[in-house]
PDB file of C-alpha atoms in Angstrom:
ATOM      1  CA  MET A1099    -144.822  46.238 144.801  1.00  0.00           C
ATOM      2  CA  VAL A1100    -140.742  46.871 144.126  1.00  0.00           C
ATOM      3  CA  VAL A1101    -138.841  45.710 146.930  1.00  0.00           C
ATOM      4  CA  LYS A1102    -135.661  47.435 147.127  1.00  0.00           C
ATOM      5  CA  ILE A1103    -132.429  46.237 148.636  1.00  0.00           C
ATOM      6  CA  PRO A1104    -131.976  47.647 151.564  1.00  0.00           C
ATOM      7  CA  ALA A1105    -128.347  49.820 152.030  1.00  0.00           C
ATOM      8  CA  LYS A1106    -127.376  48.263 154.933  1.00  0.00           C
ATOM      9  CA  LEU A1107    -127.068  45.234 153.421  1.00  0.00           C
ATOM     10  CA  ILE A1108    -124.838  46.356 150.551  1.00  0.00           C
ATOM     11  CA  GLU A1109    -122.867  47.902 153.130  1.00  0.00           C
ATOM     12  CA  ASP A1110    -122.323  44.672 155.477  1.00  0.00           C
ATOM     13  CA  THR A1111    -121.951  42.605 152.194  1.00  0.00           C
ATOM     14  CA  ALA A1112    -118.610  44.979 151.081  1.00  0.00           C
ATOM     15  CA  ARG A1113    -117.210  44.606 154.553  1.00  0.00           C
ATOM     16  CA  GLU A1114    -117.171  41.263 154.234  1.00  0.00           C
ATOM     17  CA  LEU A1115    -116.610  41.167 151.170  1.00  0.00           C
ATOM     18  CA  THR A1116    -113.629  43.535 151.590  1.00  0.00           C
ATOM     19  CA  ALA A1117    -112.476  40.695 154.612  1.00  0.00           C
ATOM     20  CA  ARG A1118    -112.686  37.789 152.150  1.00  0.00           C
ATOM     21  CA  ALA A1119    -110.571  39.775 149.038  1.00  0.00           C
ATOM     22  CA  ALA A1120    -108.019  40.524 151.423  1.00  0.00           C
ATOM     23  CA  ILE A1121    -107.427  36.995 153.259  1.00  0.00           C
ATOM     24  CA  ASP A1122    -108.963  34.645 151.126  1.00  0.00           C
ATOM     25  CA  ILE A1123    -107.299  34.320 147.270  1.00  0.00           C
ATOM     26  CA  PRO A1124    -109.366  32.733 144.745  1.00  0.00           C
ATOM     27  CA  PRO A1125    -109.321  29.245 144.265  1.00  0.00           C
ATOM     28  CA  ASP A1126    -109.136  29.892 140.048  1.00  0.00           C
ATOM     29  CA  TYR A1127    -105.926  31.285 140.651  1.00  0.00           C
ATOM     30  CA  ARG A1128    -104.651  28.955 143.214  1.00  0.00           C
ATOM     31  CA  GLU A1129    -105.092  26.165 140.783  1.00  0.00           C
ATOM     32  CA  GLY A1130    -103.233  28.570 138.620  1.00  0.00           C
ATOM     33  CA  VAL A1131    -100.051  28.544 140.794  1.00  0.00           C
ATOM     34  CA  ARG A1132    -100.500  25.218 141.365  1.00  0.00           C
ATOM     35  CA  MET A1133    -100.084  24.064 138.115  1.00  0.00           C
ATOM     36  CA  ALA A1134     -97.571  26.557 137.014  1.00  0.00           C
ATOM     37  CA  ARG A1135     -95.490  25.192 140.299  1.00  0.00           C
ATOM     38  CA  ASP A1136     -95.703  21.990 138.278  1.00  0.00           C
ATOM     39  CA  ARG A1137     -94.849  22.708 135.457  1.00  0.00           C
ATOM     40  CA  GLU A1138     -91.565  25.015 136.779  1.00  0.00           C
ATOM     41  CA  THR A1139     -87.779  23.423 136.056  1.00  0.00           C
ATOM     42  CA  SER A1140     -86.300  25.907 137.995  1.00  0.00           C
ATOM     43  CA  ARG A1141     -85.323  25.013 141.483  1.00  0.00           C
ATOM     44  CA  LEU A1142     -85.833  28.136 143.291  1.00  0.00           C
ATOM     45  CA  ALA A1143     -88.553  29.688 141.281  1.00  0.00           C
ATOM     46  CA  ARG A1144     -90.485  25.814 142.127  1.00  0.00           C
ATOM     47  CA  PHE A1145     -89.553  27.159 145.432  1.00  0.00           C
ATOM     48  CA  VAL A1146     -91.238  30.586 145.671  1.00  0.00           C
ATOM     49  CA  LEU A1147     -94.616  28.933 143.754  1.00  0.00           C
ATOM     50  CA  THR A1148     -94.987  26.136 147.055  1.00  0.00           C
ATOM     51  CA  GLU A1149     -93.969  28.790 149.472  1.00  0.00           C
ATOM     52  CA  MET A1150     -96.601  31.007 148.258  1.00  0.00           C
ATOM     53  CA  LEU A1151     -99.143  27.933 148.172  1.00  0.00           C
ATOM     54  CA  GLY A1152     -98.262  27.488 151.900  1.00  0.00           C
ATOM     55  CA  ASN A1153     -98.812  31.265 152.672  1.00  0.00           C
ATOM     56  CA  TRP A1154    -102.212  31.490 152.004  1.00  0.00           C
ATOM     57  CA  GLU A1155    -103.073  28.300 153.257  1.00  0.00           C
ATOM     58  CA  ILE A1156    -102.115  30.112 156.286  1.00  0.00           C
ATOM     59  CA  ALA A1157    -103.734  33.228 156.087  1.00  0.00           C
ATOM     60  CA  THR A1158    -106.830  31.645 155.297  1.00  0.00           C
ATOM     61  CA  ALA A1159    -107.205  29.152 158.226  1.00  0.00           C
ATOM     62  CA  GLU A1160    -105.638  32.557 160.506  1.00  0.00           C
ATOM     63  CA  ARG A1161    -108.054  34.797 159.040  1.00  0.00           C
ATOM     64  CA  ARG A1162    -105.652  37.278 158.281  1.00  0.00           C
ATOM     65  CA  PRO A1163    -104.725  39.120 154.870  1.00  0.00           C
ATOM     66  CA  MET A1164    -102.420  37.521 152.944  1.00  0.00           C
ATOM     67  CA  CYS A1165     -99.919  40.326 151.883  1.00  0.00           C
ATOM     68  CA  ALA A1166     -98.903  43.073 154.636  1.00  0.00           C
ATOM     69  CA  ASP A1167     -99.444  45.308 151.437  1.00  0.00           C
ATOM     70  CA  THR A1168    -103.187  45.095 151.120  1.00  0.00           C
ATOM     71  CA  GLY A1169    -103.660  47.298 148.522  1.00  0.00           C
ATOM     72  CA  LEU A1170    -106.549  49.896 147.114  1.00  0.00           C
ATOM     73  CA  PRO A1171    -109.195  48.351 147.629  1.00  0.00           C
ATOM     74  CA  ARG A1172    -112.105  49.526 144.800  1.00  0.00           C
ATOM     75  CA  TYR A1173    -115.139  47.927 143.224  1.00  0.00           C
ATOM     76  CA  TYR A1174    -116.713  46.758 140.863  1.00  0.00           C
ATOM     77  CA  VAL A1175    -120.812  46.681 140.694  1.00  0.00           C
ATOM     78  CA  LYS A1176    -122.992  45.706 138.057  1.00  0.00           C
ATOM     79  CA  VAL A1177    -126.636  46.483 138.613  1.00  0.00           C
ATOM     80  CA  GLY A1178    -129.689  44.564 137.030  1.00  0.00           C
ATOM     81  CA  ASN A1179    -131.759  46.882 134.964  1.00  0.00           C
ATOM     82  CA  GLU A1180    -134.742  46.632 137.531  1.00  0.00           C
ATOM     83  CA  ALA A1181    -132.963  46.915 140.990  1.00  0.00           C
ATOM     84  CA  VAL A1182    -133.982  49.672 143.510  1.00  0.00           C
ATOM     85  CA  VAL A1183    -132.055  50.757 146.210  1.00  0.00           C
ATOM     86  CA  GLU A1184    -132.965  51.931 148.796  1.00  0.00           C
ATOM     87  CA  GLY A1185    -131.441  55.715 149.079  1.00  0.00           C
ATOM     88  CA  GLY A1186    -130.431  54.904 145.447  1.00  0.00           C
ATOM     89  CA  LEU A1187    -127.167  55.146 144.438  1.00  0.00           C
ATOM     90  CA  VAL A1188    -126.078  57.890 146.425  1.00  0.00           C
ATOM     91  CA  ALA A1189    -126.706  55.491 149.057  1.00  0.00           C
ATOM     92  CA  LEU A1190    -124.597  52.524 147.579  1.00  0.00           C
ATOM     93  CA  GLU A1191    -121.776  54.795 147.481  1.00  0.00           C
ATOM     94  CA  ARG A1192    -122.176  55.628 150.792  1.00  0.00           C
ATOM     95  CA  ALA A1193    -122.017  52.334 152.268  1.00  0.00           C
ATOM     96  CA  LEU A1194    -119.277  51.394 150.096  1.00  0.00           C
ATOM     97  CA  ARG A1195    -116.916  53.885 151.743  1.00  0.00           C
ATOM     98  CA  LYS A1196    -118.201  52.881 155.013  1.00  0.00           C
ATOM     99  CA  ALA A1197    -117.619  49.494 154.507  1.00  0.00           C
ATOM    100  CA  THR A1198    -113.627  50.149 153.411  1.00  0.00           C
ATOM    101  CA  ALA A1199    -113.578  52.625 156.599  1.00  0.00           C
ATOM    102  CA  ASP A1200    -114.651  50.039 158.930  1.00  0.00           C
ATOM    103  CA  ALA A1201    -112.608  47.131 157.360  1.00  0.00           C
ATOM    104  CA  THR A1202    -109.410  49.466 157.032  1.00  0.00           C
ATOM    105  CA  ALA A1203    -109.625  48.808 161.253  1.00  0.00           C
ATOM    106  CA  SER A1204    -111.538  45.277 161.655  1.00  0.00           C
ATOM    107  CA  ILE A1205    -109.355  43.680 158.821  1.00  0.00           C
ATOM    108  CA  PRO A1206    -107.671  45.300 159.206  1.00  0.00           C
ATOM    109  CA  LEU A1207    -105.853  46.846 155.951  1.00  0.00           C
ATOM    110  CA  ARG A1208    -103.078  48.898 155.525  1.00  0.00           C
ATOM    111  CA  PRO A1209    -104.512  52.825 155.516  1.00  0.00           C
ATOM    112  CA  ASN A1210    -102.719  53.345 151.468  1.00  0.00           C
ATOM    113  CA  ARG A1211    -104.205  55.823 150.706  1.00  0.00           C
ATOM    114  CA  VAL A1212    -103.081  59.010 150.822  1.00  0.00           C
ATOM    115  CA  HIS A1213    -103.175  62.883 149.157  1.00  0.00           C
ATOM    116  CA  PRO A1214    -101.061  62.802 146.339  1.00  0.00           C
ATOM    117  CA  LEU A1215     -99.478  66.529 147.090  1.00  0.00           C
ATOM    118  CA  THR A1216     -99.996  67.128 150.855  1.00  0.00           C
ATOM    119  CA  ARG A1217     -99.348  63.079 151.808  1.00  0.00           C
ATOM    120  CA  VAL A1218    -102.250  63.532 154.167  1.00  0.00           C
ATOM    121  CA  ASP A1219    -103.809  60.267 155.563  1.00  0.00           C
ATOM    122  CA  HIS A1220    -106.914  60.104 156.765  1.00  0.00           C
ATOM    123  CA  ASP A1221    -106.381  56.667 158.154  1.00  0.00           C
ATOM    124  CA  ASN A1222    -109.607  54.602 156.451  1.00  0.00           C
ATOM    125  CA  ASN A1223    -108.792  54.469 152.671  1.00  0.00           C
ATOM    126  CA  VAL A1224    -111.295  56.824 151.759  1.00  0.00           C
ATOM    127  CA  GLY A1225    -110.907  59.807 150.173  1.00  0.00           C
ATOM    128  CA  LEU A1226    -110.862  61.536 147.102  1.00  0.00           C
ATOM    129  CA  HIS A1227    -112.088  59.376 144.901  1.00  0.00           C
ATOM    130  CA  ALA A1228    -111.381  56.575 146.584  1.00  0.00           C
ATOM    131  CA  PRO A1229    -112.704  53.969 146.882  1.00  0.00           C
ATOM    132  CA  GLU A1230    -112.978  53.865 142.897  1.00  0.00           C
ATOM    133  CA  VAL A1231    -116.605  52.536 142.341  1.00  0.00           C
ATOM    134  CA  THR A1232    -117.262  50.988 138.830  1.00  0.00           C
ATOM    135  CA  TYR A1233    -120.716  50.430 137.504  1.00  0.00           C
ATOM    136  CA  SER A1234    -122.396  48.110 134.383  1.00  0.00           C
ATOM    137  CA  VAL A1235    -125.859  47.299 133.893  1.00  0.00           C
ATOM    138  CA  GLU A1236    -127.491  43.849 132.538  1.00  0.00           C
ATOM    139  CA  PRO A1237    -131.090  43.827 131.483  1.00  0.00           C
ATOM    140  CA  ASP A1238    -133.474  41.543 132.559  1.00  0.00           C
ATOM    141  CA  ALA A1239    -132.338  41.826 136.530  1.00  0.00           C
ATOM    142  CA  ASP A1240    -133.402  43.273 139.291  1.00  0.00           C
ATOM    143  CA  TRP A1241    -130.385  42.086 141.704  1.00  0.00           C
ATOM    144  CA  ILE A1242    -127.002  44.182 142.306  1.00  0.00           C
ATOM    145  CA  ASP A1243    -123.197  42.930 142.056  1.00  0.00           C
ATOM    146  CA  VAL A1244    -120.771  44.292 143.894  1.00  0.00           C
ATOM    147  CA  THR A1245    -117.337  42.738 143.717  1.00  0.00           C
ATOM    148  CA  THR A1246    -114.093  44.195 145.501  1.00  0.00           C
ATOM    149  CA  VAL A1247    -110.636  44.058 144.175  1.00  0.00           C
ATOM    150  CA  HIS A1248    -107.594  44.983 146.288  1.00  0.00           C
ATOM    151  CA  LYS A1249    -105.138  46.014 143.708  1.00  0.00           C
ATOM    152  CA  GLY A1250    -101.399  47.187 144.967  1.00  0.00           C
ATOM    153  CA  GLY A1251    -101.964  50.513 143.134  1.00  0.00           C
ATOM    154  CA  LEU A1252     -97.868  51.730 142.297  1.00  0.00           C
ATOM    155  CA  PHE A1253     -96.322  49.315 138.963  1.00  0.00           C
ATOM    156  CA  GLY A1254     -97.062  46.734 136.462  1.00  0.00           C
ATOM    157  CA  THR A1255     -99.568  49.044 134.360  1.00  0.00           C
ATOM    158  CA  ASP A1256     -98.324  50.924 130.578  1.00  0.00           C
ATOM    159  CA  TRP A1257     -99.472  51.827 127.454  1.00  0.00           C
ATOM    160  CA  ARG A1258     -98.665  52.421 124.117  1.00  0.00           C
ATOM    161  CA  MET A1259    -100.792  53.591 121.070  1.00  0.00           C
ATOM    162  CA  LEU A1260    -100.039  51.176 117.997  1.00  0.00           C
ATOM    163  CA  PHE A1261    -101.205  51.017 114.962  1.00  0.00           C
ATOM    164  CA  PRO A1262    -102.265  49.468 112.322  1.00  0.00           C
ATOM    165  CA  GLY A1263     -99.927  48.440 110.560  1.00  0.00           C
ATOM    166  CA  ASP A1264     -97.524  47.335 113.882  1.00  0.00           C
ATOM    167  CA  GLY A1265    -100.774  44.378 114.530  1.00  0.00           C
ATOM    168  CA  VAL A1266    -100.687  41.170 116.372  1.00  0.00           C
ATOM    169  CA  PRO A1267     -96.440  41.302 116.000  1.00  0.00           C
ATOM    170  CA  GLY A1268     -96.467  44.765 117.501  1.00  0.00           C
ATOM    171  CA  ILE A1269     -98.805  43.689 120.240  1.00  0.00           C
ATOM    172  CA  LYS A1270     -96.468  40.424 121.082  1.00  0.00           C
ATOM    173  CA  ARG A1271     -93.593  43.074 120.982  1.00  0.00           C
ATOM    174  CA  PHE A1272     -95.311  45.883 123.686  1.00  0.00           C
ATOM    175  CA  PHE A1273     -96.580  42.824 125.734  1.00  0.00           C
ATOM    176  CA  VAL A1274     -92.839  41.004 126.299  1.00  0.00           C
ATOM    177  CA  ASP A1275     -91.020  44.542 126.380  1.00  0.00           C
ATOM    178  CA  THR A1276     -93.023  44.868 128.893  1.00  0.00           C
ATOM    179  CA  LEU A1277     -93.044  42.215 130.603  1.00  0.00           C
ATOM    180  CA  ILE A1278     -89.204  42.190 130.747  1.00  0.00           C
ATOM    181  CA  GLU A1279     -89.074  45.537 131.908  1.00  0.00           C
ATOM    182  CA  SER A1280     -90.993  44.688 134.975  1.00  0.00           C
ATOM    183  CA  GLY A1281     -89.724  41.445 135.902  1.00  0.00           C
ATOM    184  CA  LYS A1282     -85.983  43.098 135.775  1.00  0.00           C
ATOM    185  CA  ARG A1283     -86.233  46.021 137.716  1.00  0.00           C
ATOM    186  CA  GLY A1284     -89.254  44.359 140.115  1.00  0.00           C
ATOM    187  CA  LEU A1285     -92.432  46.425 139.207  1.00  0.00           C
ATOM    188  CA  ALA A1286     -94.778  43.591 139.679  1.00  0.00           C
ATOM    189  CA  CYS A1287     -94.505  40.596 141.669  1.00  0.00           C
ATOM    190  CA  GLN A1288     -94.888  37.586 139.571  1.00  0.00           C
ATOM    191  CA  PRO A1289     -96.803  35.365 138.517  1.00  0.00           C
ATOM    192  CA  ALA A1290     -99.590  37.252 137.544  1.00  0.00           C
ATOM    193  CA  ILE A1291    -102.856  36.741 135.432  1.00  0.00           C
ATOM    194  CA  VAL A1292    -102.363  39.977 132.749  1.00  0.00           C
ATOM    195  CA  GLY A1293    -104.475  41.776 131.147  1.00  0.00           C
ATOM    196  CA  ILE A1294    -104.798  43.421 127.853  1.00  0.00           C
ATOM    197  CA  GLY A1295    -106.696  46.073 126.720  1.00  0.00           C
ATOM    198  CA  ILE A1296    -106.388  46.952 122.880  1.00  0.00           C
ATOM    199  CA  GLY A1297    -108.768  49.526 120.806  1.00  0.00           C
ATOM    200  CA  GLY A1298    -111.265  52.099 122.089  1.00  0.00           C
ATOM    201  CA  SER A1299    -109.358  55.300 123.315  1.00  0.00           C
ATOM    202  CA  LYS A1300    -106.451  55.415 125.712  1.00  0.00           C
ATOM    203  CA  ASP A1301    -109.078  55.031 129.167  1.00  0.00           C
ATOM    204  CA  THR A1302    -110.801  52.106 127.534  1.00  0.00           C
ATOM    205  CA  CYS A1303    -107.905  50.402 126.702  1.00  0.00           C
ATOM    206  CA  MET A1304    -106.634  51.535 130.012  1.00  0.00           C
ATOM    207  CA  ARG A1305    -110.200  50.632 131.639  1.00  0.00           C
ATOM    208  CA  LEU A1306    -110.338  46.923 129.913  1.00  0.00           C
ATOM    209  CA  GLY A1307    -107.058  45.570 130.650  1.00  0.00           C
ATOM    210  CA  LYS A1308    -107.479  45.999 134.010  1.00  0.00           C
ATOM    211  CA  GLU A1309    -110.818  44.808 134.241  1.00  0.00           C
ATOM    212  CA  ALA A1310    -109.895  41.891 132.780  1.00  0.00           C
ATOM    213  CA  ALA A1311    -106.566  41.209 134.984  1.00  0.00           C
ATOM    214  CA  CYS A1312    -108.899  41.426 137.354  1.00  0.00           C
ATOM    215  CA  LEU A1313    -112.340  40.255 136.582  1.00  0.00           C
ATOM    216  CA  ARG A1314    -111.237  37.114 134.264  1.00  0.00           C
ATOM    217  CA  VAL A1315    -111.337  33.460 136.349  1.00  0.00           C
ATOM    218  CA  VAL A1316    -108.176  31.450 135.217  1.00  0.00           C
ATOM    219  CA  GLY A1317    -109.153  29.677 132.577  1.00  0.00           C
ATOM    220  CA  SER A1318    -111.934  31.651 130.689  1.00  0.00           C
ATOM    221  CA  ARG A1319    -111.212  32.332 126.972  1.00  0.00           C
ATOM    222  CA  ASN A1320    -112.512  35.173 125.148  1.00  0.00           C
ATOM    223  CA  PRO A1321    -115.520  34.105 122.893  1.00  0.00           C
ATOM    224  CA  ASP A1322    -113.595  36.359 120.344  1.00  0.00           C
ATOM    225  CA  PRO A1323    -111.442  33.211 118.559  1.00  0.00           C
ATOM    226  CA  THR A1324    -108.983  35.475 117.322  1.00  0.00           C
ATOM    227  CA  ALA A1325    -109.111  36.746 120.949  1.00  0.00           C
ATOM    228  CA  ALA A1326    -108.771  33.879 122.661  1.00  0.00           C
ATOM    229  CA  GLN A1327    -105.748  32.794 120.254  1.00  0.00           C
ATOM    230  CA  LEU A1328    -103.736  36.226 120.957  1.00  0.00           C
ATOM    231  CA  GLU A1329    -104.699  35.615 124.986  1.00  0.00           C
ATOM    232  CA  ASP A1330    -102.910  31.573 124.284  1.00  0.00           C
ATOM    233  CA  GLU A1331     -99.803  32.856 122.001  1.00  0.00           C
ATOM    234  CA  LEU A1332     -99.095  35.507 124.248  1.00  0.00           C
ATOM    235  CA  THR A1333     -99.148  33.303 127.370  1.00  0.00           C
ATOM    236  CA  ALA A1334     -96.794  31.216 125.910  1.00  0.00           C
ATOM    237  CA  LEU A1335     -94.488  33.710 124.422  1.00  0.00           C
ATOM    238  CA  GLY A1336     -94.639  35.291 128.242  1.00  0.00           C
ATOM    239  CA  ASN A1337     -93.611  31.982 130.632  1.00  0.00           C
ATOM    240  CA  HIS A1338     -90.578  31.909 127.680  1.00  0.00           C
ATOM    241  CA  ILE A1339     -89.149  34.830 128.442  1.00  0.00           C
ATOM    242  CA  GLY A1340     -86.539  33.174 130.762  1.00  0.00           C
ATOM    243  CA  ILE A1341     -87.991  34.249 134.355  1.00  0.00           C
ATOM    244  CA  GLY A1342     -90.224  32.977 136.732  1.00  0.00           C
ATOM    245  CA  ALA A1343     -91.963  34.088 140.068  1.00  0.00           C
ATOM    246  CA  MET A1344     -90.537  37.413 141.547  1.00  0.00           C
ATOM    247  CA  GLY A1345     -88.225  37.898 139.096  1.00  0.00           C
ATOM    248  CA  PHE A1346     -86.728  34.982 139.331  1.00  0.00           C
ATOM    249  CA  ALA A1347     -85.208  33.053 136.400  1.00  0.00           C
ATOM    250  CA  GLY A1348     -87.960  30.364 135.016  1.00  0.00           C
ATOM    251  CA  THR A1349     -90.957  29.524 133.372  1.00  0.00           C
ATOM    252  CA  SER A1350     -94.095  30.785 135.484  1.00  0.00           C
ATOM    253  CA  MET A1351     -93.890  34.703 134.671  1.00  0.00           C
ATOM    254  CA  VAL A1352     -97.959  34.451 133.498  1.00  0.00           C
ATOM    255  CA  VAL A1353    -100.253  32.269 135.508  1.00  0.00           C
ATOM    256  CA  ALA A1354    -103.054  33.228 132.495  1.00  0.00           C
ATOM    257  CA  THR A1355    -103.889  36.314 129.701  1.00  0.00           C
ATOM    258  CA  HIS A1356    -107.371  38.019 129.142  1.00  0.00           C
ATOM    259  CA  VAL A1357    -107.963  40.367 126.250  1.00  0.00           C
ATOM    260  CA  GLU A1358    -110.572  42.140 125.992  1.00  0.00           C
ATOM    261  CA  LEU A1359    -111.331  44.509 122.732  1.00  0.00           C
ATOM    262  CA  ALA A1360    -113.363  47.657 121.750  1.00  0.00           C
ATOM    263  CA  TYR A1361    -113.821  49.236 118.804  1.00  0.00           C
ATOM    264  CA  THR A1362    -112.066  52.424 118.026  1.00  0.00           C
ATOM    265  CA  HIS A1363    -110.592  54.780 115.784  1.00  0.00           C
ATOM    266  CA  THR A1364    -109.582  53.402 112.135  1.00  0.00           C
ATOM    267  CA  GLY A1365    -106.107  55.390 112.425  1.00  0.00           C
ATOM    268  CA  GLY A1366    -104.966  53.956 115.484  1.00  0.00           C
ATOM    269  CA  MET A1367    -104.501  51.057 117.609  1.00  0.00           C
ATOM    270  CA  PRO A1368    -104.241  51.891 121.076  1.00  0.00           C
ATOM    271  CA  VAL A1369    -103.096  48.713 123.600  1.00  0.00           C
ATOM    272  CA  ALA A1370    -103.109  48.653 127.903  1.00  0.00           C
ATOM    273  CA  ILE A1371    -100.556  46.262 129.595  1.00  0.00           C
ATOM    274  CA  HIS A1372    -102.619  45.425 132.934  1.00  0.00           C
ATOM    275  CA  GLN A1373    -100.162  42.796 135.520  1.00  0.00           C
ATOM    276  CA  PHE A1374    -102.366  42.038 138.431  1.00  0.00           C
ATOM    277  CA  CYS A1375     -99.376  40.241 140.863  1.00  0.00           C
ATOM    278  CA  LEU A1376    -100.133  37.427 142.730  1.00  0.00           C
ATOM    279  CA  SER A1377    -101.636  39.028 145.248  1.00  0.00           C
ATOM    280  CA  SER A1378    -104.841  38.065 143.305  1.00  0.00           C
ATOM    281  CA  ARG A1379    -107.279  40.037 145.805  1.00  0.00           C
ATOM    282  CA  ARG A1380    -111.112  39.799 144.630  1.00  0.00           C
ATOM    283  CA  ALA A1381    -114.708  38.302 146.427  1.00  0.00           C
ATOM    284  CA  THR A1382    -117.785  39.053 144.470  1.00  0.00           C
ATOM    285  CA  ALA A1383    -121.215  38.826 145.815  1.00  0.00           C
ATOM    286  CA  ARG A1384    -124.988  39.015 144.341  1.00  0.00           C
ATOM    287  CA  ILE A1385    -127.141  40.516 146.890  1.00  0.00           C
ATOM    288  CA  HIS A1386    -131.075  40.549 145.828  1.00  0.00           C
ATOM    289  CA  PRO A1387    -133.947  42.221 146.802  1.00  0.00           C
ATOM    290  CA  GLY A1388    -135.357  39.598 149.198  1.00  0.00           C
ATOM    291  CA  GLY A1389    -132.048  40.192 151.917  1.00  0.00           C
ATOM    292  CA  GLN A1390    -130.513  36.901 149.913  1.00  0.00           C
ATOM    293  CA  VAL A1391    -126.644  37.403 149.439  1.00  0.00           C
ATOM    294  CA  GLU A1392    -124.837  34.672 147.362  1.00  0.00           C
ATOM    295  CA  PHE A1393    -121.048  34.853 148.027  1.00  0.00           C
ATOM    296  CA  ARG A1394    -119.193  34.017 144.072  1.00  0.00           C
ATOM    297  CA  THR A1395    -116.132  33.030 143.324  1.00  0.00           C
ATOM    298  CA  ASP A1396    -116.964  34.098 139.615  1.00  0.00           C
ATOM    299  CA  PRO A1397    -117.637  38.171 138.962  1.00  0.00           C
ATOM    300  CA  GLY A1398    -119.555  37.158 136.354  1.00  0.00           C
ATOM    301  CA  TRP A1399    -118.307  40.888 134.865  1.00  0.00           C
ATOM    302  CA  PHE A1400    -117.687  40.408 131.229  1.00  0.00           C
ATOM    303  CA  SER A1401    -121.417  39.346 130.161  1.00  0.00           C
ATOM    304  CA  GLU A1402    -122.978  38.843 126.995  1.00  0.00           C
ATOM    305  CA  TYR A1403    -124.518  42.310 127.438  1.00  0.00           C
ATOM    306  CA  TYR A1404    -121.158  44.008 128.846  1.00  0.00           C
ATOM    307  CA  ARG A1405    -119.490  42.726 124.969  1.00  0.00           C
ATOM    308  CA  ARG A1406    -122.486  43.357 123.029  1.00  0.00           C
ATOM    309  CA  GLU A1407    -121.777  44.936 119.760  1.00  0.00           C
ATOM    310  CA  GLY A1408    -124.861  46.164 118.130  1.00  0.00           C
ATOM    311  CA  ILE A1409    -127.559  48.871 119.126  1.00  0.00           C
ATOM    312  CA  GLU A1410    -129.561  46.258 121.660  1.00  0.00           C
TER     313      GLU A1410
END
């Protein structure tokens, strides 16, 4: 007999995840910022990083959102191939939308979602294609992973179509150009986790860049050795630009760089850069068909199956 995952359990879990993401900065990012603070030689940038760490402790202790701009809630759902949801995926999406609306009032979250033309606001962060839900699948599993990410939604992302002849030096130039522009113009709140999507088509590399920034933990490395080496080189470059925390002079602009790859057209090399700012807000839970809910700090999004190259 197939045991179904109750839609109400998904709703309750998503509501709790939304609160945790808004309030509790993940421990891997906290540690990354602490290490950046300890390395920082600029007095003012070091002070800013120290205050960030202190503010996060206050937010956790008082159960209040750690930033006044609570971003745009979105969900990443990894569905086990054998998982069955009561009411199907329509019920799952309804549960996520209801959890978002309820959490906006109860946490509270700032109701950031508006109609792009009329600016109509339902005051609950729910609307046309809001919140976004991105899916992936996992073989030999009967559970569902739900990750909520509160992303700022304004700046911090750029894209460029490079060509094979640009190679890695072209990627590095684009990376440095983007970070300098965002640092000087205040287009991202550093220090950031920087996600780089390379390959695929424009929409694919943009998606991978955001997932790399938001869904990988600080300290993880791409299993492709060329990508892992590029991650290290880009992080070093970013921290030698001369811009530190919140745009002050320093060496703490990048906490980590995460590179993700997709096979692409032979004539091009699309690259997308996404900066997940100091409000590194994410939370994950695995929901089992027996009703157990396992809260985790690692979304586990980039599984071996997700990165598969062959047919199987």
